[in-house]
Amino acid sequence: MSLRTAALRLLPAALLLLTACSESNTKTETATSAKEETMATTADAVDSTKSPAPTAATAPAVTPRPSRSAAPDTAYAQDVALFLGGQPPSQRSRLAALAAQPAWQAFAQDQDKSWAKYRATHTARMTKWARTELDSVHANSPTIFYPFSGPDFLNVFTMFPTSQTYVLMGLEPVGSVPARTSLENPKLFSAVKASLWSVLNFSFFRTNDMAVDLKSVELDGALPLMMLFAARTGNQVTAIRPVQLDATGQLQDASTDSAQAKGSNQKSALAKTIPGVEMKLRGPDGQPKTVYYFSADLSDWKLQANSAPLQFVRTLGPLTTYVKSASYLMHKSYFNQVRRVVLRRSRYILQDDSGIAMKFFQKGAWQFNHYGTYKRPINLFAKHYQPELTAAYRDTTQRPKALPFGTGYNWRQTDSNLLLARRLVPLAD
């Protein structure tokens, strides 16, 4: 039995044991603790429950990264996306020689096997399910909001392949297009494999371990994996632009604003901005797409100091919101602001049970379709069990429909659930 297979079989036991350890140290949810628990602290707790992935060896000392101020060469960015995903870059690429080396060839073969397995167990099933169950949603979802996403362009694109704009937000730093020196690092391939292992096997990221893996080879944030996912889902990277949100939530070119900030005002101005990236794509069907990622903590405490992320979301028009493996954050009283925006601005919400608790949906304002199976959260989140969901899944007048793939923390197909909520009343102003 391989080490990875053993890890998969032992995951439930590991979750139970490690959860017991972490639960004993969990703070009581009170008004005074609200300022202590944010997305970051919850991410730490979640990562402590995950089974170990293959790890990359320790890398040499980190060298300075190139400046993010200049937009990268588009052709190079597409070739990097292909290279990171184990797909051949263009023949004229500066990376062609690297891709001819035995180490990359072995990496590419390994990635092809991993992605073929993922397509068989997830992508093909998700695509077929989405075409049937989300057909009307696709027709009315030009913009997708994916809070607590990290770099997970993979799942949101698979669920909503026809949308034009995707807005992702998470704790991971934005990052930049990797320089050639990073791509030449012999530890690159093991770091990428380790970072992808949990999302390809369990459908969610091990956030902190991913950060360690990527930093070990100077891949400095979410963007490299977003590029990889774009390439592996048949999209072509056509442009990448560093952006930021100012204090009012207005989108800006990051380099322009940084250049304008001078002297003592520079630090203050930059402290009020939310860093991000804009990635332009040409979809598999030839249609243009825009993907935004912003590095932001969406807890009320952080948003009180800087509400720019939600101000930007409010400018996007009617939304379809997708939530998966979100640590049950919007169940909590101190994630009220982001929860309120999602409920007020969304025409559709597709989520697993870690999204918005049923008690927060206004009665009579939403139609619900339940899929899969709901039993209870994993032990780490046991206190977020929802009797309302149990009752809904036992309702004989509107039986839940099948879910032919696994998703979320209860990652096995037999344990996974999704909820599609359709708005029945006009959007709030």
Short mmCIF file of C-alpha atoms in Angstrom, two decimals:
data_model
loop_
_atom_site.label_atom_id
_atom_site.label_comp_id
_atom_site.label_asym_id
_atom_site.label_seq_id
_atom_site.Cartn_x
_atom_site.Cartn_y
_atom_site.Cartn_z
CA MET A 1 0.00 0.00 0.00
CA SER A 2 1.38 3.41 -0.97
CA LEU A 3 1.89 6.14 1.60
CA ARG A 4 -0.71 8.34 -0.12
CA THR A 5 -3.33 5.55 -0.14
CA ALA A 6 -2.68 4.92 3.53
CA ALA A 7 -3.10 8.61 4.27
CA LEU A 8 -6.44 8.64 2.46
CA ARG A 9 -7.75 5.64 4.40
CA LEU A 10 -6.57 7.00 7.71
CA LEU A 11 -7.94 10.52 7.16
CA PRO A 12 -11.18 10.06 9.21
CA ALA A 13 -9.23 8.73 12.18
CA ALA A 14 -6.70 11.49 11.88
CA LEU A 15 -9.47 14.08 11.76
CA LEU A 16 -11.01 12.64 14.91
CA LEU A 17 -7.74 12.52 16.86
CA LEU A 18 -6.43 15.91 15.81
CA THR A 19 -9.82 17.53 16.27
CA ALA A 20 -9.93 16.38 19.87
CA CYS A 21 -6.61 18.10 20.43
CA SER A 22 -7.64 21.32 18.73
CA GLU A 23 -11.10 21.46 20.35
CA SER A 24 -9.56 21.55 23.81
CA ASN A 25 -7.82 24.80 22.92
CA THR A 26 -10.71 26.49 21.10
CA LYS A 27 -11.83 29.86 22.50
CA THR A 28 -15.44 30.37 23.53
CA GLU A 29 -17.36 32.43 21.00
CA THR A 30 -18.13 35.65 22.81
CA ALA A 31 -18.16 39.30 21.92
CA THR A 32 -14.70 39.69 23.37
CA SER A 33 -13.27 36.82 21.30
CA ALA A 34 -14.65 38.16 18.04
CA LYS A 35 -11.59 40.32 17.55
CA GLU A 36 -9.30 37.38 18.19
CA GLU A 37 -10.76 34.87 15.74
CA THR A 38 -10.48 35.87 12.10
CA MET A 39 -10.17 33.98 8.83
CA ALA A 40 -6.51 33.46 9.64
CA THR A 41 -7.03 31.81 13.02
CA THR A 42 -9.77 29.58 11.67
CA ALA A 43 -7.55 28.54 8.77
CA ASP A 44 -4.88 27.54 11.29
CA ALA A 45 -7.39 25.33 13.10
CA VAL A 46 -8.62 23.69 9.91
CA ASP A 47 -5.11 22.93 8.70
CA SER A 48 -4.28 21.18 11.97
CA THR A 49 -6.89 18.53 11.15
CA LYS A 50 -5.69 17.61 7.69
CA SER A 51 -3.66 14.55 6.82
CA PRO A 52 -0.06 15.13 5.72
CA ALA A 53 0.69 15.53 2.05
CA PRO A 54 3.91 14.74 0.23
CA THR A 55 6.34 17.45 1.30
CA ALA A 56 8.99 19.34 -0.59
CA ALA A 57 12.55 19.36 0.67
CA THR A 58 13.88 22.44 2.38
CA ALA A 59 14.95 25.04 -0.15
CA PRO A 60 17.99 27.30 -0.03
CA ALA A 61 17.70 30.84 1.24
CA VAL A 62 15.10 32.90 -0.56
CA THR A 63 16.40 35.47 -3.01
CA PRO A 64 14.62 38.80 -3.60
CA ARG A 65 11.59 38.58 -5.85
CA PRO A 66 11.11 40.79 -8.87
CA SER A 67 8.85 43.81 -8.48
CA ARG A 68 5.12 43.28 -9.04
CA SER A 69 4.71 46.76 -10.43
CA ALA A 70 5.14 45.86 -14.10
CA ALA A 71 2.60 43.72 -15.94
CA PRO A 72 4.26 40.49 -17.11
CA ASP A 73 4.76 39.45 -20.71
CA THR A 74 1.53 37.74 -21.77
CA ALA A 75 3.11 34.98 -23.84
CA TYR A 76 5.48 34.21 -20.99
CA ALA A 77 2.61 34.10 -18.48
CA GLN A 78 0.72 31.53 -20.58
CA ASP A 79 3.84 29.42 -20.98
CA VAL A 80 4.44 29.55 -17.22
CA ALA A 81 0.86 28.40 -16.61
CA LEU A 82 1.38 25.45 -18.93
CA PHE A 83 4.80 24.65 -17.49
CA LEU A 84 3.51 24.62 -13.89
CA GLY A 85 0.64 22.35 -14.89
CA GLY A 86 2.87 19.81 -16.60
CA GLN A 87 1.76 20.83 -20.07
CA PRO A 88 4.24 21.68 -22.84
CA PRO A 89 4.88 25.40 -23.33
CA SER A 90 4.98 26.79 -26.86
CA GLN A 91 7.89 25.65 -29.01
CA ARG A 92 9.30 29.16 -29.19
CA SER A 93 8.99 29.69 -25.46
CA ARG A 94 11.93 30.61 -23.28
CA LEU A 95 10.81 27.64 -21.17
CA ALA A 96 11.03 25.07 -23.96
CA ALA A 97 14.56 24.05 -22.96
CA LEU A 98 13.48 23.53 -19.33
CA ALA A 99 10.52 21.45 -20.47
CA ALA A 100 12.88 19.19 -22.41
CA GLN A 101 14.77 18.18 -19.28
CA PRO A 102 14.09 14.75 -17.71
CA ALA A 103 12.92 16.23 -14.40
CA TRP A 104 10.12 18.20 -16.05
CA GLN A 105 9.21 15.28 -18.32
CA ALA A 106 8.75 13.04 -15.26
CA PHE A 107 6.75 15.78 -13.52
CA ALA A 108 4.54 16.17 -16.61
CA GLN A 109 3.80 12.45 -16.76
CA ASP A 110 2.91 12.43 -13.06
CA GLN A 111 0.63 15.44 -13.49
CA ASP A 112 -1.12 13.90 -16.48
CA LYS A 113 -1.94 10.84 -14.37
CA SER A 114 -3.18 12.95 -11.44
CA TRP A 115 -5.35 15.15 -13.62
CA ALA A 116 -6.74 12.19 -15.56
CA LYS A 117 -7.85 10.67 -12.26
CA TYR A 118 -9.32 13.98 -11.12
CA ARG A 119 -11.23 14.38 -14.39
CA ALA A 120 -12.70 10.91 -14.00
CA THR A 121 -13.73 11.30 -10.34
CA HIS A 122 -14.61 14.99 -10.28
CA THR A 123 -14.49 17.15 -13.42
CA ALA A 124 -16.54 14.90 -15.72
CA ARG A 125 -19.17 14.30 -13.04
CA MET A 126 -19.28 17.92 -11.91
CA THR A 127 -19.59 19.18 -15.49
CA LYS A 128 -22.46 16.81 -16.30
CA TRP A 129 -24.23 17.66 -13.03
CA ALA A 130 -23.79 21.41 -13.53
CA ARG A 131 -25.16 21.30 -17.08
CA THR A 132 -28.33 19.68 -15.78
CA GLU A 133 -28.87 21.25 -12.36
CA LEU A 134 -27.35 24.69 -12.97
CA ASP A 135 -28.54 25.29 -16.52
CA SER A 136 -30.78 28.25 -15.65
CA VAL A 137 -28.18 29.52 -13.19
CA HIS A 138 -25.53 29.59 -15.90
CA ALA A 139 -27.82 31.65 -18.11
CA ASN A 140 -28.13 34.32 -15.39
CA SER A 141 -24.69 34.32 -13.77
CA PRO A 142 -22.30 36.68 -15.55
CA THR A 143 -20.45 37.34 -12.26
CA ILE A 144 -19.46 34.78 -9.64
CA PHE A 145 -18.38 35.78 -6.13
CA TYR A 146 -16.32 33.16 -4.33
CA PRO A 147 -15.43 34.28 -0.79
CA PHE A 148 -12.92 32.25 1.27
CA SER A 149 -11.72 30.72 -2.00
CA GLY A 150 -7.95 30.90 -1.84
CA PRO A 151 -6.58 30.23 -5.35
CA ASP A 152 -9.38 27.76 -6.18
CA PHE A 153 -10.21 28.79 -9.73
CA LEU A 154 -10.44 25.07 -10.52
CA ASN A 155 -13.76 24.35 -8.79
CA VAL A 156 -15.49 27.64 -9.52
CA PHE A 157 -14.75 27.40 -13.24
CA THR A 158 -15.88 23.77 -13.35
CA MET A 159 -19.18 24.72 -11.74
CA PHE A 160 -19.68 27.94 -13.72
CA PRO A 161 -17.80 27.62 -17.03
CA THR A 162 -19.93 30.14 -18.93
CA SER A 163 -19.56 33.11 -16.55
CA GLN A 164 -17.57 36.15 -17.63
CA THR A 165 -16.22 37.45 -14.31
CA TYR A 166 -14.98 35.61 -11.22
CA VAL A 167 -14.15 37.41 -7.97
CA LEU A 168 -12.12 35.31 -5.54
CA MET A 169 -11.09 36.39 -2.04
CA GLY A 170 -8.90 34.62 0.49
CA LEU A 171 -6.08 34.97 2.99
CA GLU A 172 -3.26 33.88 0.71
CA PRO A 173 -1.00 36.66 -0.58
CA VAL A 174 -1.59 37.61 -4.20
CA GLY A 175 1.78 36.56 -5.55
CA SER A 176 3.26 37.16 -8.99
CA VAL A 177 4.11 35.36 -12.20
CA PRO A 178 7.11 33.17 -11.34
CA ALA A 179 10.48 34.24 -12.67
CA ARG A 180 12.62 31.80 -14.63
CA THR A 181 14.94 31.38 -11.63
CA SER A 182 12.00 29.97 -9.65
CA LEU A 183 11.07 27.62 -12.48
CA GLU A 184 14.66 26.35 -12.58
CA ASN A 185 14.58 25.44 -8.89
CA PRO A 186 14.91 21.63 -8.66
CA LYS A 187 12.47 21.59 -5.74
CA LEU A 188 9.70 23.23 -7.79
CA PHE A 189 7.98 20.07 -8.95
CA SER A 190 7.68 18.43 -5.53
CA ALA A 191 6.36 21.71 -4.08
CA VAL A 192 3.67 22.03 -6.77
CA LYS A 193 2.66 18.38 -6.34
CA ALA A 194 2.42 18.81 -2.56
CA SER A 195 0.30 21.95 -2.93
CA LEU A 196 -2.11 20.26 -5.34
CA TRP A 197 -2.38 16.97 -3.49
CA SER A 198 -5.26 17.80 -1.16
CA VAL A 199 -7.34 19.76 -3.68
CA LEU A 200 -7.10 16.94 -6.24
CA ASN A 201 -7.88 14.26 -3.64
CA PHE A 202 -10.23 16.03 -1.21
CA SER A 203 -11.40 19.10 -3.23
CA PHE A 204 -10.05 21.67 -0.71
CA PHE A 205 -6.69 23.29 0.03
CA ARG A 206 -4.52 22.80 3.10
CA THR A 207 -3.98 26.54 3.29
CA ASN A 208 -0.95 26.88 5.55
CA ASP A 209 0.96 23.91 4.17
CA MET A 210 0.35 25.22 0.67
CA ALA A 211 1.90 28.54 1.65
CA VAL A 212 4.98 26.80 3.04
CA ASP A 213 5.34 24.59 -0.02
CA LEU A 214 5.11 27.44 -2.48
CA LYS A 215 7.37 29.81 -0.55
CA SER A 216 10.06 27.14 -0.49
CA VAL A 217 10.49 27.64 -4.23
CA GLU A 218 9.69 31.35 -4.29
CA LEU A 219 6.14 30.97 -5.62
CA ASP A 220 4.81 33.77 -3.53
CA GLY A 221 1.04 33.48 -3.41
CA ALA A 222 -2.21 32.47 -5.08
CA LEU A 223 -1.49 33.61 -8.64
CA PRO A 224 0.81 30.76 -9.75
CA LEU A 225 -1.80 28.14 -8.82
CA MET A 226 -4.58 30.18 -10.40
CA MET A 227 -2.55 30.25 -13.61
CA LEU A 228 -1.98 26.49 -13.38
CA PHE A 229 -5.70 25.86 -12.88
CA ALA A 230 -6.55 28.14 -15.81
CA ALA A 231 -4.27 26.14 -18.10
CA ARG A 232 -5.50 22.76 -16.85
CA THR A 233 -9.14 23.78 -17.44
CA GLY A 234 -8.47 24.73 -21.04
CA ASN A 235 -8.25 28.50 -20.56
CA GLN A 236 -5.51 30.64 -22.08
CA VAL A 237 -3.92 33.44 -20.06
CA THR A 238 -4.05 36.59 -22.18
CA ALA A 239 -3.09 39.26 -19.62
CA ILE A 240 -2.15 39.65 -15.96
CA ARG A 241 -2.28 42.99 -14.18
CA PRO A 242 -1.45 43.77 -10.53
CA VAL A 243 -4.39 45.70 -9.09
CA GLN A 244 -5.64 46.93 -5.74
CA LEU A 245 -8.76 48.32 -4.12
CA ASP A 246 -8.56 51.79 -2.62
CA ALA A 247 -10.27 52.69 0.64
CA THR A 248 -13.59 53.21 -1.19
CA GLY A 249 -13.46 49.87 -3.00
CA GLN A 250 -12.46 51.32 -6.36
CA LEU A 251 -10.30 49.12 -8.57
CA GLN A 252 -6.89 50.62 -9.39
CA ASP A 253 -3.73 49.69 -11.19
CA ALA A 254 -1.42 48.78 -8.33
CA SER A 255 1.71 50.23 -9.94
CA THR A 256 0.06 53.56 -10.76
CA ASP A 257 -1.27 54.14 -7.26
CA SER A 258 1.99 53.07 -5.65
CA ALA A 259 3.93 55.47 -7.82
CA GLN A 260 1.65 58.35 -6.90
CA ALA A 261 2.04 57.79 -3.16
CA LYS A 262 4.97 59.88 -1.91
CA GLY A 263 6.88 60.46 1.27
CA SER A 264 5.12 59.99 4.58
CA ASN A 265 1.79 59.49 2.80
CA GLN A 266 2.98 56.39 0.97
CA LYS A 267 2.81 53.99 3.90
CA SER A 268 -0.57 55.30 4.98
CA ALA A 269 -2.01 55.11 1.46
CA LEU A 270 -0.80 51.59 0.85
CA ALA A 271 -2.02 50.40 4.25
CA LYS A 272 -5.56 51.27 3.21
CA THR A 273 -5.43 49.34 -0.06
CA ILE A 274 -6.37 45.72 -0.67
CA PRO A 275 -3.85 43.94 -2.92
CA GLY A 276 -5.12 41.95 -5.85
CA VAL A 277 -4.55 40.68 -9.36
CA GLU A 278 -6.58 40.73 -12.55
CA MET A 279 -6.13 37.72 -14.83
CA LYS A 280 -7.61 37.89 -18.32
CA LEU A 281 -8.41 34.59 -20.01
CA ARG A 282 -9.65 33.25 -23.29
CA GLY A 283 -12.00 30.41 -22.42
CA PRO A 284 -12.12 27.00 -24.11
CA ASP A 285 -15.00 28.35 -26.19
CA GLY A 286 -12.96 31.40 -27.24
CA GLN A 287 -14.91 33.82 -25.05
CA PRO A 288 -13.03 36.33 -22.85
CA LYS A 289 -13.09 35.98 -19.07
CA THR A 290 -11.78 38.06 -16.18
CA VAL A 291 -10.63 36.60 -12.86
CA TYR A 292 -9.93 38.80 -9.82
CA TYR A 293 -8.23 37.63 -6.68
CA PHE A 294 -7.95 39.85 -3.58
CA SER A 295 -6.01 39.02 -0.43
CA ALA A 296 -8.43 40.05 2.30
CA ASP A 297 -9.70 38.99 5.73
CA LEU A 298 -13.50 39.18 5.63
CA SER A 299 -14.17 39.11 9.37
CA ASP A 300 -16.21 42.04 10.74
CA TRP A 301 -13.23 43.25 12.75
CA LYS A 302 -11.05 43.59 9.66
CA LEU A 303 -13.84 45.02 7.53
CA GLN A 304 -14.55 47.67 10.15
CA ALA A 305 -11.03 48.97 9.57
CA ASN A 306 -11.22 48.59 5.79
CA SER A 307 -14.51 47.80 4.05
CA ALA A 308 -13.05 48.02 0.53
CA PRO A 309 -13.56 44.31 -0.35
CA LEU A 310 -17.31 44.41 0.23
CA GLN A 311 -17.66 47.86 -1.29
CA PHE A 312 -16.14 46.43 -4.46
CA VAL A 313 -18.51 43.45 -4.39
CA ARG A 314 -21.49 45.78 -4.12
CA THR A 315 -20.52 47.40 -7.44
CA LEU A 316 -20.61 44.13 -9.36
CA GLY A 317 -24.37 43.97 -9.89
CA PRO A 318 -26.43 40.84 -9.24
CA LEU A 319 -24.23 37.96 -8.11
CA THR A 320 -24.13 34.23 -8.06
CA THR A 321 -22.20 33.26 -4.94
CA TYR A 322 -20.28 30.01 -4.59
CA VAL A 323 -19.08 28.84 -1.16
CA LYS A 324 -17.16 25.65 -0.41
CA SER A 325 -14.97 24.50 2.49
CA ALA A 326 -15.42 27.90 4.14
CA SER A 327 -14.72 26.86 7.75
CA TYR A 328 -18.33 27.70 8.71
CA LEU A 329 -17.20 31.31 9.09
CA MET A 330 -20.51 32.81 7.94
CA HIS A 331 -22.27 30.81 10.65
CA LYS A 332 -20.62 33.13 13.15
CA SER A 333 -21.82 36.48 14.45
CA TYR A 334 -18.61 38.27 13.55
CA PHE A 335 -18.82 37.44 9.84
CA ASN A 336 -22.11 39.26 9.65
CA GLN A 337 -21.06 41.85 7.05
CA VAL A 338 -19.95 39.45 4.33
CA ARG A 339 -22.93 37.19 5.02
CA ARG A 340 -25.31 40.14 4.68
CA VAL A 341 -23.79 41.22 1.36
CA VAL A 342 -24.07 37.70 -0.04
CA LEU A 343 -27.72 37.39 1.01
CA ARG A 344 -28.65 40.86 -0.22
CA ARG A 345 -26.78 40.85 -3.54
CA SER A 346 -27.08 37.23 -4.75
CA ARG A 347 -29.67 35.84 -7.12
CA TYR A 348 -28.27 32.36 -6.57
CA ILE A 349 -26.13 30.79 -3.87
CA LEU A 350 -24.45 27.44 -4.38
CA GLN A 351 -22.80 26.17 -1.21
CA ASP A 352 -21.97 23.21 0.95
CA ASP A 353 -23.05 23.25 4.59
CA SER A 354 -19.95 25.29 5.57
CA GLY A 355 -21.44 28.35 3.85
CA ILE A 356 -24.37 30.34 5.25
CA ALA A 357 -26.40 28.64 7.98
CA MET A 358 -30.03 27.97 7.05
CA LYS A 359 -31.28 30.14 9.92
CA PHE A 360 -29.98 33.26 8.17
CA PHE A 361 -32.03 32.79 4.98
CA GLN A 362 -35.19 34.90 5.10
CA LYS A 363 -38.27 32.69 5.13
CA GLY A 364 -40.22 32.84 1.89
CA ALA A 365 -37.44 34.67 0.07
CA TRP A 366 -35.58 31.63 -1.26
CA GLN A 367 -36.27 28.34 -2.99
CA PHE A 368 -33.95 25.51 -1.93
CA ASN A 369 -32.72 22.47 -3.80
CA HIS A 370 -30.70 20.01 -1.72
CA TYR A 371 -28.21 17.55 -3.16
CA GLY A 372 -26.26 14.66 -1.73
CA THR A 373 -26.24 13.72 1.95
CA TYR A 374 -26.18 15.73 5.15
CA LYS A 375 -25.14 13.98 8.35
CA ARG A 376 -23.05 16.33 10.45
CA PRO A 377 -19.87 18.41 10.12
CA ILE A 378 -16.48 16.92 10.81
CA ASN A 379 -15.60 16.94 14.51
CA LEU A 380 -13.67 20.22 14.36
CA PHE A 381 -16.91 21.97 13.37
CA ALA A 382 -19.36 19.80 15.32
CA LYS A 383 -20.95 22.85 16.98
CA HIS A 384 -22.15 24.01 13.56
CA TYR A 385 -24.48 21.06 13.10
CA GLN A 386 -27.81 22.25 11.63
CA PRO A 387 -31.00 20.43 12.65
CA GLU A 388 -32.77 22.43 9.92
CA LEU A 389 -30.65 20.69 7.29
CA THR A 390 -31.29 17.26 8.76
CA ALA A 391 -35.04 17.96 8.57
CA ALA A 392 -34.71 19.17 4.97
CA TYR A 393 -32.83 16.05 3.92
CA ARG A 394 -35.50 13.86 5.54
CA ASP A 395 -38.37 15.72 3.87
CA THR A 396 -40.33 13.14 1.86
CA THR A 397 -42.29 15.78 -0.09
CA GLN A 398 -39.17 17.27 -1.66
CA ARG A 399 -36.48 14.64 -1.53
CA PRO A 400 -32.84 15.68 -2.00
CA LYS A 401 -31.32 14.86 -5.37
CA ALA A 402 -28.22 12.80 -5.96
CA LEU A 403 -24.76 14.38 -5.93
CA PRO A 404 -22.43 12.29 -8.12
CA PHE A 405 -19.14 13.66 -6.78
CA GLY A 406 -17.48 14.49 -3.48
CA THR A 407 -16.91 18.04 -2.29
CA GLY A 408 -16.09 19.99 0.88
CA TYR A 409 -14.77 18.75 4.21
CA ASN A 410 -16.96 15.64 4.07
CA TRP A 411 -15.17 14.88 0.84
CA ARG A 412 -16.45 11.39 0.14
CA GLN A 413 -19.24 11.27 -2.42
CA THR A 414 -21.48 9.39 0.02
CA ASP A 415 -21.07 12.14 2.65
CA SER A 416 -21.05 15.35 0.58
CA ASN A 417 -23.80 17.91 0.19
CA LEU A 418 -24.65 21.01 -1.83
CA LEU A 419 -27.47 23.53 -1.53
CA LEU A 420 -28.70 25.65 -4.42
CA ALA A 421 -30.68 28.65 -3.15
CA ARG A 422 -32.69 30.66 -5.73
CA ARG A 423 -33.93 34.12 -4.81
CA LEU A 424 -37.72 34.56 -4.99
CA VAL A 425 -37.89 38.26 -4.08
CA PRO A 426 -36.22 41.31 -5.68
CA LEU A 427 -32.62 42.08 -4.82
CA ALA A 428 -32.05 44.50 -1.98
CA ASP A 429 -30.65 47.92 -2.81
#
